[in-house]
Amino acid sequence: MNICVFLSAADLDERYTRPAREFAKLIGKGGHTLVWGGSNVGLMKVVADGVEEAGGRLVGVSVEFLSNKTRPAADEMVIASDLAERKKLLLEKADAVVVMVGGTGTLDEATEILELKKHGRTQKPVVLLNTAGFYDGLREQFRRMEEEGFLPRPLADLVFFAEEPVGALAYLEEQLGTR
């Protein structure tokens, strides 16, 4: 399975890097491929290192203005001309999406896939990995959107919230029948 992971390239503390490393090892040990932003810094590097160390493949999609931060030894690296093309390529190469902790770029990527899913433009499973309660507020906002009629589909059809890495991968494997 090609798993696109949207996440931060920031250097973060152990409460975020530990679960990221754990999820990365699950990807690699499961024989899956990481599809990610291609960066070799911060949390992106932590995940790429973990997948590679556990025997998984690395497929990066970076963007021209960040090409100096790409991982040199990825199995595949594509350089997109802009962020819109980058998101498009990341999603094209993925069978499933996991959103880990991140900033505005990660939130932009997450809402893009959810909007596509909402309109039936993709059926790929999407997981928000709610590390250390990071997405509690967003989950509450999504619930309000659902309750007040802003979502034409049930929230559960759009996204699965996982509290732990093992739950995230188990959901994806169940959804895609790869168990």
mmCIF file with all atom_site columns, C-alpha atoms in Angstrom:
data_model
loop_
_atom_site.group_PDB
_atom_site.id
_atom_site.type_symbol
_atom_site.label_atom_id
_atom_site.label_alt_id
_atom_site.label_comp_id
_atom_site.label_asym_id
_atom_site.label_entity_id
_atom_site.label_seq_id
_atom_site.pdbx_PDB_ins_code
_atom_site.Cartn_x
_atom_site.Cartn_y
_atom_site.Cartn_z
_atom_site.occupancy
_atom_site.B_iso_or_equiv
_atom_site.pdbx_formal_charge
_atom_site.auth_seq_id
_atom_site.auth_comp_id
_atom_site.auth_asym_id
_atom_site.auth_atom_id
_atom_site.pdbx_PDB_model_num
ATOM 1   C CA . MET A 1 1   ? 0.000   0.000  0.000  1.00 0.00 ? 1   MET A CA 1
ATOM 2   C CA . ASN A 1 2   ? 1.244   3.499  -0.818 1.00 0.00 ? 2   ASN A CA 1
ATOM 3   C CA . ILE A 1 3   ? 0.522   5.622  2.247  1.00 0.00 ? 3   ILE A CA 1
ATOM 4   C CA . CYS A 1 4   ? 0.665   9.379  1.821  1.00 0.00 ? 4   CYS A CA 1
ATOM 5   C CA . VAL A 1 5   ? 1.570   11.057 5.089  1.00 0.00 ? 5   VAL A CA 1
ATOM 6   C CA . PHE A 1 6   ? 0.944   14.765 5.494  1.00 0.00 ? 6   PHE A CA 1
ATOM 7   C CA . LEU A 1 7   ? 3.022   16.180 8.355  1.00 0.00 ? 7   LEU A CA 1
ATOM 8   C CA . SER A 1 8   ? 5.301   18.917 9.566  1.00 0.00 ? 8   SER A CA 1
ATOM 9   C CA . ALA A 1 9   ? 8.922   19.411 8.611  1.00 0.00 ? 9   ALA A CA 1
ATOM 10  C CA . ALA A 1 10  ? 9.516   21.157 11.959 1.00 0.00 ? 10  ALA A CA 1
ATOM 11  C CA . ASP A 1 11  ? 11.811  19.803 14.646 1.00 0.00 ? 11  ASP A CA 1
ATOM 12  C CA . LEU A 1 12  ? 9.438   18.646 17.366 1.00 0.00 ? 12  LEU A CA 1
ATOM 13  C CA . ASP A 1 13  ? 9.720   17.085 20.803 1.00 0.00 ? 13  ASP A CA 1
ATOM 14  C CA . GLU A 1 14  ? 9.386   13.437 21.796 1.00 0.00 ? 14  GLU A CA 1
ATOM 15  C CA . ARG A 1 15  ? 5.621   13.553 22.349 1.00 0.00 ? 15  ARG A CA 1
ATOM 16  C CA . TYR A 1 16  ? 5.310   13.958 18.558 1.00 0.00 ? 16  TYR A CA 1
ATOM 17  C CA . THR A 1 17  ? 8.419   12.171 17.287 1.00 0.00 ? 17  THR A CA 1
ATOM 18  C CA . ARG A 1 18  ? 7.816   8.917  19.240 1.00 0.00 ? 18  ARG A CA 1
ATOM 19  C CA . PRO A 1 19  ? 4.419   8.159  17.640 1.00 0.00 ? 19  PRO A CA 1
ATOM 20  C CA . ALA A 1 20  ? 5.738   9.290  14.250 1.00 0.00 ? 20  ALA A CA 1
ATOM 21  C CA . ARG A 1 21  ? 8.655   6.863  14.523 1.00 0.00 ? 21  ARG A CA 1
ATOM 22  C CA . GLU A 1 22  ? 6.286   4.118  15.642 1.00 0.00 ? 22  GLU A CA 1
ATOM 23  C CA . PHE A 1 23  ? 3.959   4.678  12.672 1.00 0.00 ? 23  PHE A CA 1
ATOM 24  C CA . ALA A 1 24  ? 6.935   4.788  10.305 1.00 0.00 ? 24  ALA A CA 1
ATOM 25  C CA . LYS A 1 25  ? 8.162   1.400  11.541 1.00 0.00 ? 25  LYS A CA 1
ATOM 26  C CA . LEU A 1 26  ? 4.688   -0.061 11.026 1.00 0.00 ? 26  LEU A CA 1
ATOM 27  C CA . ILE A 1 27  ? 4.692   1.202  7.429  1.00 0.00 ? 27  ILE A CA 1
ATOM 28  C CA . GLY A 1 28  ? 8.105   -0.284 6.705  1.00 0.00 ? 28  GLY A CA 1
ATOM 29  C CA . LYS A 1 29  ? 7.538   -3.610 8.482  1.00 0.00 ? 29  LYS A CA 1
ATOM 30  C CA . GLY A 1 30  ? 4.218   -3.972 6.669  1.00 0.00 ? 30  GLY A CA 1
ATOM 31  C CA . GLY A 1 31  ? 6.019   -3.719 3.323  1.00 0.00 ? 31  GLY A CA 1
ATOM 32  C CA . HIS A 1 32  ? 4.268   -0.452 2.516  1.00 0.00 ? 32  HIS A CA 1
ATOM 33  C CA . THR A 1 33  ? 5.579   2.647  0.779  1.00 0.00 ? 33  THR A CA 1
ATOM 34  C CA . LEU A 1 34  ? 5.752   6.104  2.333  1.00 0.00 ? 34  LEU A CA 1
ATOM 35  C CA . VAL A 1 35  ? 4.585   8.870  0.017  1.00 0.00 ? 35  VAL A CA 1
ATOM 36  C CA . TRP A 1 36  ? 5.541   12.174 1.633  1.00 0.00 ? 36  TRP A CA 1
ATOM 37  C CA . GLY A 1 37  ? 6.678   15.731 1.008  1.00 0.00 ? 37  GLY A CA 1
ATOM 38  C CA . GLY A 1 38  ? 10.225  14.559 0.363  1.00 0.00 ? 38  GLY A CA 1
ATOM 39  C CA . SER A 1 39  ? 11.859  16.668 3.031  1.00 0.00 ? 39  SER A CA 1
ATOM 40  C CA . ASN A 1 40  ? 14.862  15.399 4.957  1.00 0.00 ? 40  ASN A CA 1
ATOM 41  C CA . VAL A 1 41  ? 14.335  17.663 7.982  1.00 0.00 ? 41  VAL A CA 1
ATOM 42  C CA . GLY A 1 42  ? 12.226  17.644 11.127 1.00 0.00 ? 42  GLY A CA 1
ATOM 43  C CA . LEU A 1 43  ? 9.326   15.259 11.569 1.00 0.00 ? 43  LEU A CA 1
ATOM 44  C CA . MET A 1 44  ? 9.399   14.403 7.851  1.00 0.00 ? 44  MET A CA 1
ATOM 45  C CA . LYS A 1 45  ? 12.946  13.086 8.313  1.00 0.00 ? 45  LYS A CA 1
ATOM 46  C CA . VAL A 1 46  ? 11.927  11.120 11.429 1.00 0.00 ? 46  VAL A CA 1
ATOM 47  C CA . VAL A 1 47  ? 9.210   9.330  9.469  1.00 0.00 ? 47  VAL A CA 1
ATOM 48  C CA . ALA A 1 48  ? 11.340  8.720  6.372  1.00 0.00 ? 48  ALA A CA 1
ATOM 49  C CA . ASP A 1 49  ? 14.177  7.346  8.543  1.00 0.00 ? 49  ASP A CA 1
ATOM 50  C CA . GLY A 1 50  ? 11.788  4.994  10.341 1.00 0.00 ? 50  GLY A CA 1
ATOM 51  C CA . VAL A 1 51  ? 10.213  3.662  7.154  1.00 0.00 ? 51  VAL A CA 1
ATOM 52  C CA . GLU A 1 52  ? 13.596  3.131  5.509  1.00 0.00 ? 52  GLU A CA 1
ATOM 53  C CA . GLU A 1 53  ? 15.100  1.431  8.596  1.00 0.00 ? 53  GLU A CA 1
ATOM 54  C CA . ALA A 1 54  ? 12.127  -0.958 8.705  1.00 0.00 ? 54  ALA A CA 1
ATOM 55  C CA . GLY A 1 55  ? 12.492  -1.906 5.038  1.00 0.00 ? 55  GLY A CA 1
ATOM 56  C CA . GLY A 1 56  ? 9.827   0.267  3.401  1.00 0.00 ? 56  GLY A CA 1
ATOM 57  C CA . ARG A 1 57  ? 10.096  2.326  0.230  1.00 0.00 ? 57  ARG A CA 1
ATOM 58  C CA . LEU A 1 58  ? 10.282  6.128  0.085  1.00 0.00 ? 58  LEU A CA 1
ATOM 59  C CA . VAL A 1 59  ? 8.499   8.164  -2.585 1.00 0.00 ? 59  VAL A CA 1
ATOM 60  C CA . GLY A 1 60  ? 8.968   11.904 -2.131 1.00 0.00 ? 60  GLY A CA 1
ATOM 61  C CA . VAL A 1 61  ? 7.173   14.759 -3.834 1.00 0.00 ? 61  VAL A CA 1
ATOM 62  C CA . SER A 1 62  ? 8.805   18.077 -3.096 1.00 0.00 ? 62  SER A CA 1
ATOM 63  C CA . VAL A 1 63  ? 8.428   21.503 -4.637 1.00 0.00 ? 63  VAL A CA 1
ATOM 64  C CA . GLU A 1 64  ? 11.024  23.632 -6.414 1.00 0.00 ? 64  GLU A CA 1
ATOM 65  C CA . PHE A 1 65  ? 11.477  26.200 -3.620 1.00 0.00 ? 65  PHE A CA 1
ATOM 66  C CA . LEU A 1 66  ? 12.154  23.396 -1.093 1.00 0.00 ? 66  LEU A CA 1
ATOM 67  C CA . SER A 1 67  ? 14.280  21.180 -3.332 1.00 0.00 ? 67  SER A CA 1
ATOM 68  C CA . ASN A 1 68  ? 17.414  21.969 -1.298 1.00 0.00 ? 68  ASN A CA 1
ATOM 69  C CA . LYS A 1 69  ? 15.824  20.091 1.654  1.00 0.00 ? 69  LYS A CA 1
ATOM 70  C CA . THR A 1 70  ? 14.930  16.862 -0.162 1.00 0.00 ? 70  THR A CA 1
ATOM 71  C CA . ARG A 1 71  ? 16.073  13.447 0.998  1.00 0.00 ? 71  ARG A CA 1
ATOM 72  C CA . PRO A 1 72  ? 18.971  12.379 -1.210 1.00 0.00 ? 72  PRO A CA 1
ATOM 73  C CA . ALA A 1 73  ? 18.464  8.609  -1.011 1.00 0.00 ? 73  ALA A CA 1
ATOM 74  C CA . ALA A 1 74  ? 14.703  8.308  -1.587 1.00 0.00 ? 74  ALA A CA 1
ATOM 75  C CA . ASP A 1 75  ? 13.605  5.481  -3.880 1.00 0.00 ? 75  ASP A CA 1
ATOM 76  C CA . GLU A 1 76  ? 11.788  8.078  -5.977 1.00 0.00 ? 76  GLU A CA 1
ATOM 77  C CA . MET A 1 77  ? 11.779  11.885 -5.796 1.00 0.00 ? 77  MET A CA 1
ATOM 78  C CA . VAL A 1 78  ? 9.594   14.168 -7.874 1.00 0.00 ? 78  VAL A CA 1
ATOM 79  C CA . ILE A 1 79  ? 9.953   17.939 -7.842 1.00 0.00 ? 79  ILE A CA 1
ATOM 80  C CA . ALA A 1 80  ? 6.673   19.756 -8.488 1.00 0.00 ? 80  ALA A CA 1
ATOM 81  C CA . SER A 1 81  ? 6.556   23.312 -9.787 1.00 0.00 ? 81  SER A CA 1
ATOM 82  C CA . ASP A 1 82  ? 4.226   24.584 -7.039 1.00 0.00 ? 82  ASP A CA 1
ATOM 83  C CA . LEU A 1 83  ? 2.292   23.492 -3.966 1.00 0.00 ? 83  LEU A CA 1
ATOM 84  C CA . ALA A 1 84  ? -0.915  22.764 -5.889 1.00 0.00 ? 84  ALA A CA 1
ATOM 85  C CA . GLU A 1 85  ? 0.916   20.372 -8.224 1.00 0.00 ? 85  GLU A CA 1
ATOM 86  C CA . ARG A 1 86  ? 2.682   18.819 -5.220 1.00 0.00 ? 86  ARG A CA 1
ATOM 87  C CA . LYS A 1 87  ? -0.642  18.006 -3.497 1.00 0.00 ? 87  LYS A CA 1
ATOM 88  C CA . LYS A 1 88  ? -2.034  16.596 -6.733 1.00 0.00 ? 88  LYS A CA 1
ATOM 89  C CA . LEU A 1 89  ? 0.997   14.325 -7.238 1.00 0.00 ? 89  LEU A CA 1
ATOM 90  C CA . LEU A 1 90  ? 1.060   13.181 -3.606 1.00 0.00 ? 90  LEU A CA 1
ATOM 91  C CA . LEU A 1 91  ? -2.580  12.144 -3.818 1.00 0.00 ? 91  LEU A CA 1
ATOM 92  C CA . GLU A 1 92  ? -2.156  10.466 -7.220 1.00 0.00 ? 92  GLU A CA 1
ATOM 93  C CA . LYS A 1 93  ? 0.666   8.292  -5.872 1.00 0.00 ? 93  LYS A CA 1
ATOM 94  C CA . ALA A 1 94  ? -1.246  7.291  -2.713 1.00 0.00 ? 94  ALA A CA 1
ATOM 95  C CA . ASP A 1 95  ? -3.708  4.535  -1.904 1.00 0.00 ? 95  ASP A CA 1
ATOM 96  C CA . ALA A 1 96  ? -4.485  6.093  1.484  1.00 0.00 ? 96  ALA A CA 1
ATOM 97  C CA . VAL A 1 97  ? -3.744  9.254  3.474  1.00 0.00 ? 97  VAL A CA 1
ATOM 98  C CA . VAL A 1 98  ? -2.627  9.768  7.066  1.00 0.00 ? 98  VAL A CA 1
ATOM 99  C CA . VAL A 1 99  ? -2.520  13.275 8.490  1.00 0.00 ? 99  VAL A CA 1
ATOM 100 C CA . MET A 1 100 ? -0.020  13.653 11.310 1.00 0.00 ? 100 MET A CA 1
ATOM 101 C CA . VAL A 1 101 ? 0.748   16.754 13.349 1.00 0.00 ? 101 VAL A CA 1
ATOM 102 C CA . GLY A 1 102 ? 1.579   19.848 11.360 1.00 0.00 ? 102 GLY A CA 1
ATOM 103 C CA . GLY A 1 103 ? 0.986   23.496 10.667 1.00 0.00 ? 103 GLY A CA 1
ATOM 104 C CA . THR A 1 104 ? -0.903  25.392 8.000  1.00 0.00 ? 104 THR A CA 1
ATOM 105 C CA . GLY A 1 105 ? 0.559   23.379 5.126  1.00 0.00 ? 105 GLY A CA 1
ATOM 106 C CA . THR A 1 106 ? -0.555  20.115 6.719  1.00 0.00 ? 106 THR A CA 1
ATOM 107 C CA . LEU A 1 107 ? -4.000  21.551 7.424  1.00 0.00 ? 107 LEU A CA 1
ATOM 108 C CA . ASP A 1 108 ? -4.257  22.698 3.791  1.00 0.00 ? 108 ASP A CA 1
ATOM 109 C CA . GLU A 1 109 ? -3.364  19.203 2.580  1.00 0.00 ? 109 GLU A CA 1
ATOM 110 C CA . ALA A 1 110 ? -5.829  17.599 4.987  1.00 0.00 ? 110 ALA A CA 1
ATOM 111 C CA . THR A 1 111 ? -8.741  19.791 3.966  1.00 0.00 ? 111 THR A CA 1
ATOM 112 C CA . GLU A 1 112 ? -7.960  19.244 0.282  1.00 0.00 ? 112 GLU A CA 1
ATOM 113 C CA . ILE A 1 113 ? -8.305  15.456 0.533  1.00 0.00 ? 113 ILE A CA 1
ATOM 114 C CA . LEU A 1 114 ? -11.416 15.782 2.708  1.00 0.00 ? 114 LEU A CA 1
ATOM 115 C CA . GLU A 1 115 ? -13.009 18.155 0.199  1.00 0.00 ? 115 GLU A CA 1
ATOM 116 C CA . LEU A 1 116 ? -12.266 15.740 -2.640 1.00 0.00 ? 116 LEU A CA 1
ATOM 117 C CA . LYS A 1 117 ? -13.740 12.918 -0.584 1.00 0.00 ? 117 LYS A CA 1
ATOM 118 C CA . LYS A 1 118 ? -16.799 14.959 0.359  1.00 0.00 ? 118 LYS A CA 1
ATOM 119 C CA . HIS A 1 119 ? -17.581 15.464 -3.325 1.00 0.00 ? 119 HIS A CA 1
ATOM 120 C CA . GLY A 1 120 ? -16.935 11.830 -4.252 1.00 0.00 ? 120 GLY A CA 1
ATOM 121 C CA . ARG A 1 121 ? -13.767 12.640 -6.228 1.00 0.00 ? 121 ARG A CA 1
ATOM 122 C CA . THR A 1 122 ? -11.796 10.054 -4.248 1.00 0.00 ? 122 THR A CA 1
ATOM 123 C CA . GLN A 1 123 ? -12.585 7.077  -2.054 1.00 0.00 ? 123 GLN A CA 1
ATOM 124 C CA . LYS A 1 124 ? -9.139  6.800  -0.472 1.00 0.00 ? 124 LYS A CA 1
ATOM 125 C CA . PRO A 1 125 ? -9.270  6.217  3.270  1.00 0.00 ? 125 PRO A CA 1
ATOM 126 C CA . VAL A 1 126 ? -8.142  9.198  5.354  1.00 0.00 ? 126 VAL A CA 1
ATOM 127 C CA . VAL A 1 127 ? -6.876  9.014  8.928  1.00 0.00 ? 127 VAL A CA 1
ATOM 128 C CA . LEU A 1 128 ? -6.129  11.899 11.249 1.00 0.00 ? 128 LEU A CA 1
ATOM 129 C CA . LEU A 1 129 ? -3.529  10.608 13.706 1.00 0.00 ? 129 LEU A CA 1
ATOM 130 C CA . ASN A 1 130 ? -4.493  12.539 16.819 1.00 0.00 ? 130 ASN A CA 1
ATOM 131 C CA . THR A 1 131 ? -1.119  12.427 18.562 1.00 0.00 ? 131 THR A CA 1
ATOM 132 C CA . ALA A 1 132 ? -1.233  13.916 22.070 1.00 0.00 ? 132 ALA A CA 1
ATOM 133 C CA . GLY A 1 133 ? -4.739  15.239 21.359 1.00 0.00 ? 133 GLY A CA 1
ATOM 134 C CA . PHE A 1 134 ? -3.347  17.548 18.664 1.00 0.00 ? 134 PHE A CA 1
ATOM 135 C CA . TYR A 1 135 ? -6.515  17.340 16.540 1.00 0.00 ? 135 TYR A CA 1
ATOM 136 C CA . ASP A 1 136 ? -9.106  17.394 19.348 1.00 0.00 ? 136 ASP A CA 1
ATOM 137 C CA . GLY A 1 137 ? -10.183 20.924 18.402 1.00 0.00 ? 137 GLY A CA 1
ATOM 138 C CA . LEU A 1 138 ? -10.424 20.068 14.714 1.00 0.00 ? 138 LEU A CA 1
ATOM 139 C CA . ARG A 1 139 ? -12.475 16.959 15.484 1.00 0.00 ? 139 ARG A CA 1
ATOM 140 C CA . GLU A 1 140 ? -14.859 19.109 17.511 1.00 0.00 ? 140 GLU A CA 1
ATOM 141 C CA . GLN A 1 141 ? -15.114 21.597 14.624 1.00 0.00 ? 141 GLN A CA 1
ATOM 142 C CA . PHE A 1 142 ? -15.841 18.784 12.155 1.00 0.00 ? 142 PHE A CA 1
ATOM 143 C CA . ARG A 1 143 ? -18.533 17.414 14.479 1.00 0.00 ? 143 ARG A CA 1
ATOM 144 C CA . ARG A 1 144 ? -20.143 20.843 14.620 1.00 0.00 ? 144 ARG A CA 1
ATOM 145 C CA . MET A 1 145 ? -20.035 21.077 10.823 1.00 0.00 ? 145 MET A CA 1
ATOM 146 C CA . GLU A 1 146 ? -21.753 17.701 10.644 1.00 0.00 ? 146 GLU A CA 1
ATOM 147 C CA . GLU A 1 147 ? -24.378 18.521 13.297 1.00 0.00 ? 147 GLU A CA 1
ATOM 148 C CA . GLU A 1 148 ? -25.250 21.872 11.731 1.00 0.00 ? 148 GLU A CA 1
ATOM 149 C CA . GLY A 1 149 ? -25.585 20.521 8.199  1.00 0.00 ? 149 GLY A CA 1
ATOM 150 C CA . PHE A 1 150 ? -22.372 21.725 6.570  1.00 0.00 ? 150 PHE A CA 1
ATOM 151 C CA . LEU A 1 151 ? -21.271 18.224 5.534  1.00 0.00 ? 151 LEU A CA 1
ATOM 152 C CA . PRO A 1 152 ? -23.327 16.398 2.890  1.00 0.00 ? 152 PRO A CA 1
ATOM 153 C CA . ARG A 1 153 ? -21.885 13.075 4.083  1.00 0.00 ? 153 ARG A CA 1
ATOM 154 C CA . PRO A 1 154 ? -21.400 11.674 7.591  1.00 0.00 ? 154 PRO A CA 1
ATOM 155 C CA . LEU A 1 155 ? -18.096 12.660 9.147  1.00 0.00 ? 155 LEU A CA 1
ATOM 156 C CA . ALA A 1 156 ? -17.250 8.966  9.598  1.00 0.00 ? 156 ALA A CA 1
ATOM 157 C CA . ASP A 1 157 ? -17.388 8.568  5.791  1.00 0.00 ? 157 ASP A CA 1
ATOM 158 C CA . LEU A 1 158 ? -14.771 11.293 5.374  1.00 0.00 ? 158 LEU A CA 1
ATOM 159 C CA . VAL A 1 159 ? -12.168 10.674 8.053  1.00 0.00 ? 159 VAL A CA 1
ATOM 160 C CA . PHE A 1 160 ? -11.159 8.281  10.805 1.00 0.00 ? 160 PHE A CA 1
ATOM 161 C CA . PHE A 1 161 ? -9.541  9.679  13.948 1.00 0.00 ? 161 PHE A CA 1
ATOM 162 C CA . ALA A 1 162 ? -6.882  7.363  15.374 1.00 0.00 ? 162 ALA A CA 1
ATOM 163 C CA . GLU A 1 163 ? -5.335  7.974  18.766 1.00 0.00 ? 163 GLU A CA 1
ATOM 164 C CA . GLU A 1 164 ? -2.383  5.614  18.221 1.00 0.00 ? 164 GLU A CA 1
ATOM 165 C CA . PRO A 1 165 ? -0.259  4.626  15.201 1.00 0.00 ? 165 PRO A CA 1
ATOM 166 C CA . VAL A 1 166 ? -1.285  0.954  15.341 1.00 0.00 ? 166 VAL A CA 1
ATOM 167 C CA . GLY A 1 167 ? -4.955  1.972  15.081 1.00 0.00 ? 167 GLY A CA 1
ATOM 168 C CA . ALA A 1 168 ? -4.230  4.169  12.079 1.00 0.00 ? 168 ALA A CA 1
ATOM 169 C CA . LEU A 1 169 ? -2.548  1.382  10.124 1.00 0.00 ? 169 LEU A CA 1
ATOM 170 C CA . ALA A 1 170 ? -5.133  -1.215 11.163 1.00 0.00 ? 170 ALA A CA 1
ATOM 171 C CA . TYR A 1 171 ? -7.910  1.049  9.832  1.00 0.00 ? 171 TYR A CA 1
ATOM 172 C CA . LEU A 1 172 ? -6.130  1.528  6.495  1.00 0.00 ? 172 LEU A CA 1
ATOM 173 C CA . GLU A 1 173 ? -5.442  -2.181 6.090  1.00 0.00 ? 173 GLU A CA 1
ATOM 174 C CA . GLU A 1 174 ? -9.069  -2.984 6.891  1.00 0.00 ? 174 GLU A CA 1
ATOM 175 C CA . GLN A 1 175 ? -10.362 -0.364 4.450  1.00 0.00 ? 175 GLN A CA 1
ATOM 176 C CA . LEU A 1 176 ? -8.095  -1.524 1.635  1.00 0.00 ? 176 LEU A CA 1
ATOM 177 C CA . GLY A 1 177 ? -8.294  -5.243 2.415  1.00 0.00 ? 177 GLY A CA 1
ATOM 178 C CA . THR A 1 178 ? -4.527  -5.634 2.826  1.00 0.00 ? 178 THR A CA 1
ATOM 179 C CA . ARG A 1 179 ? -4.537  -7.397 6.194  1.00 0.00 ? 179 ARG A CA 1
#
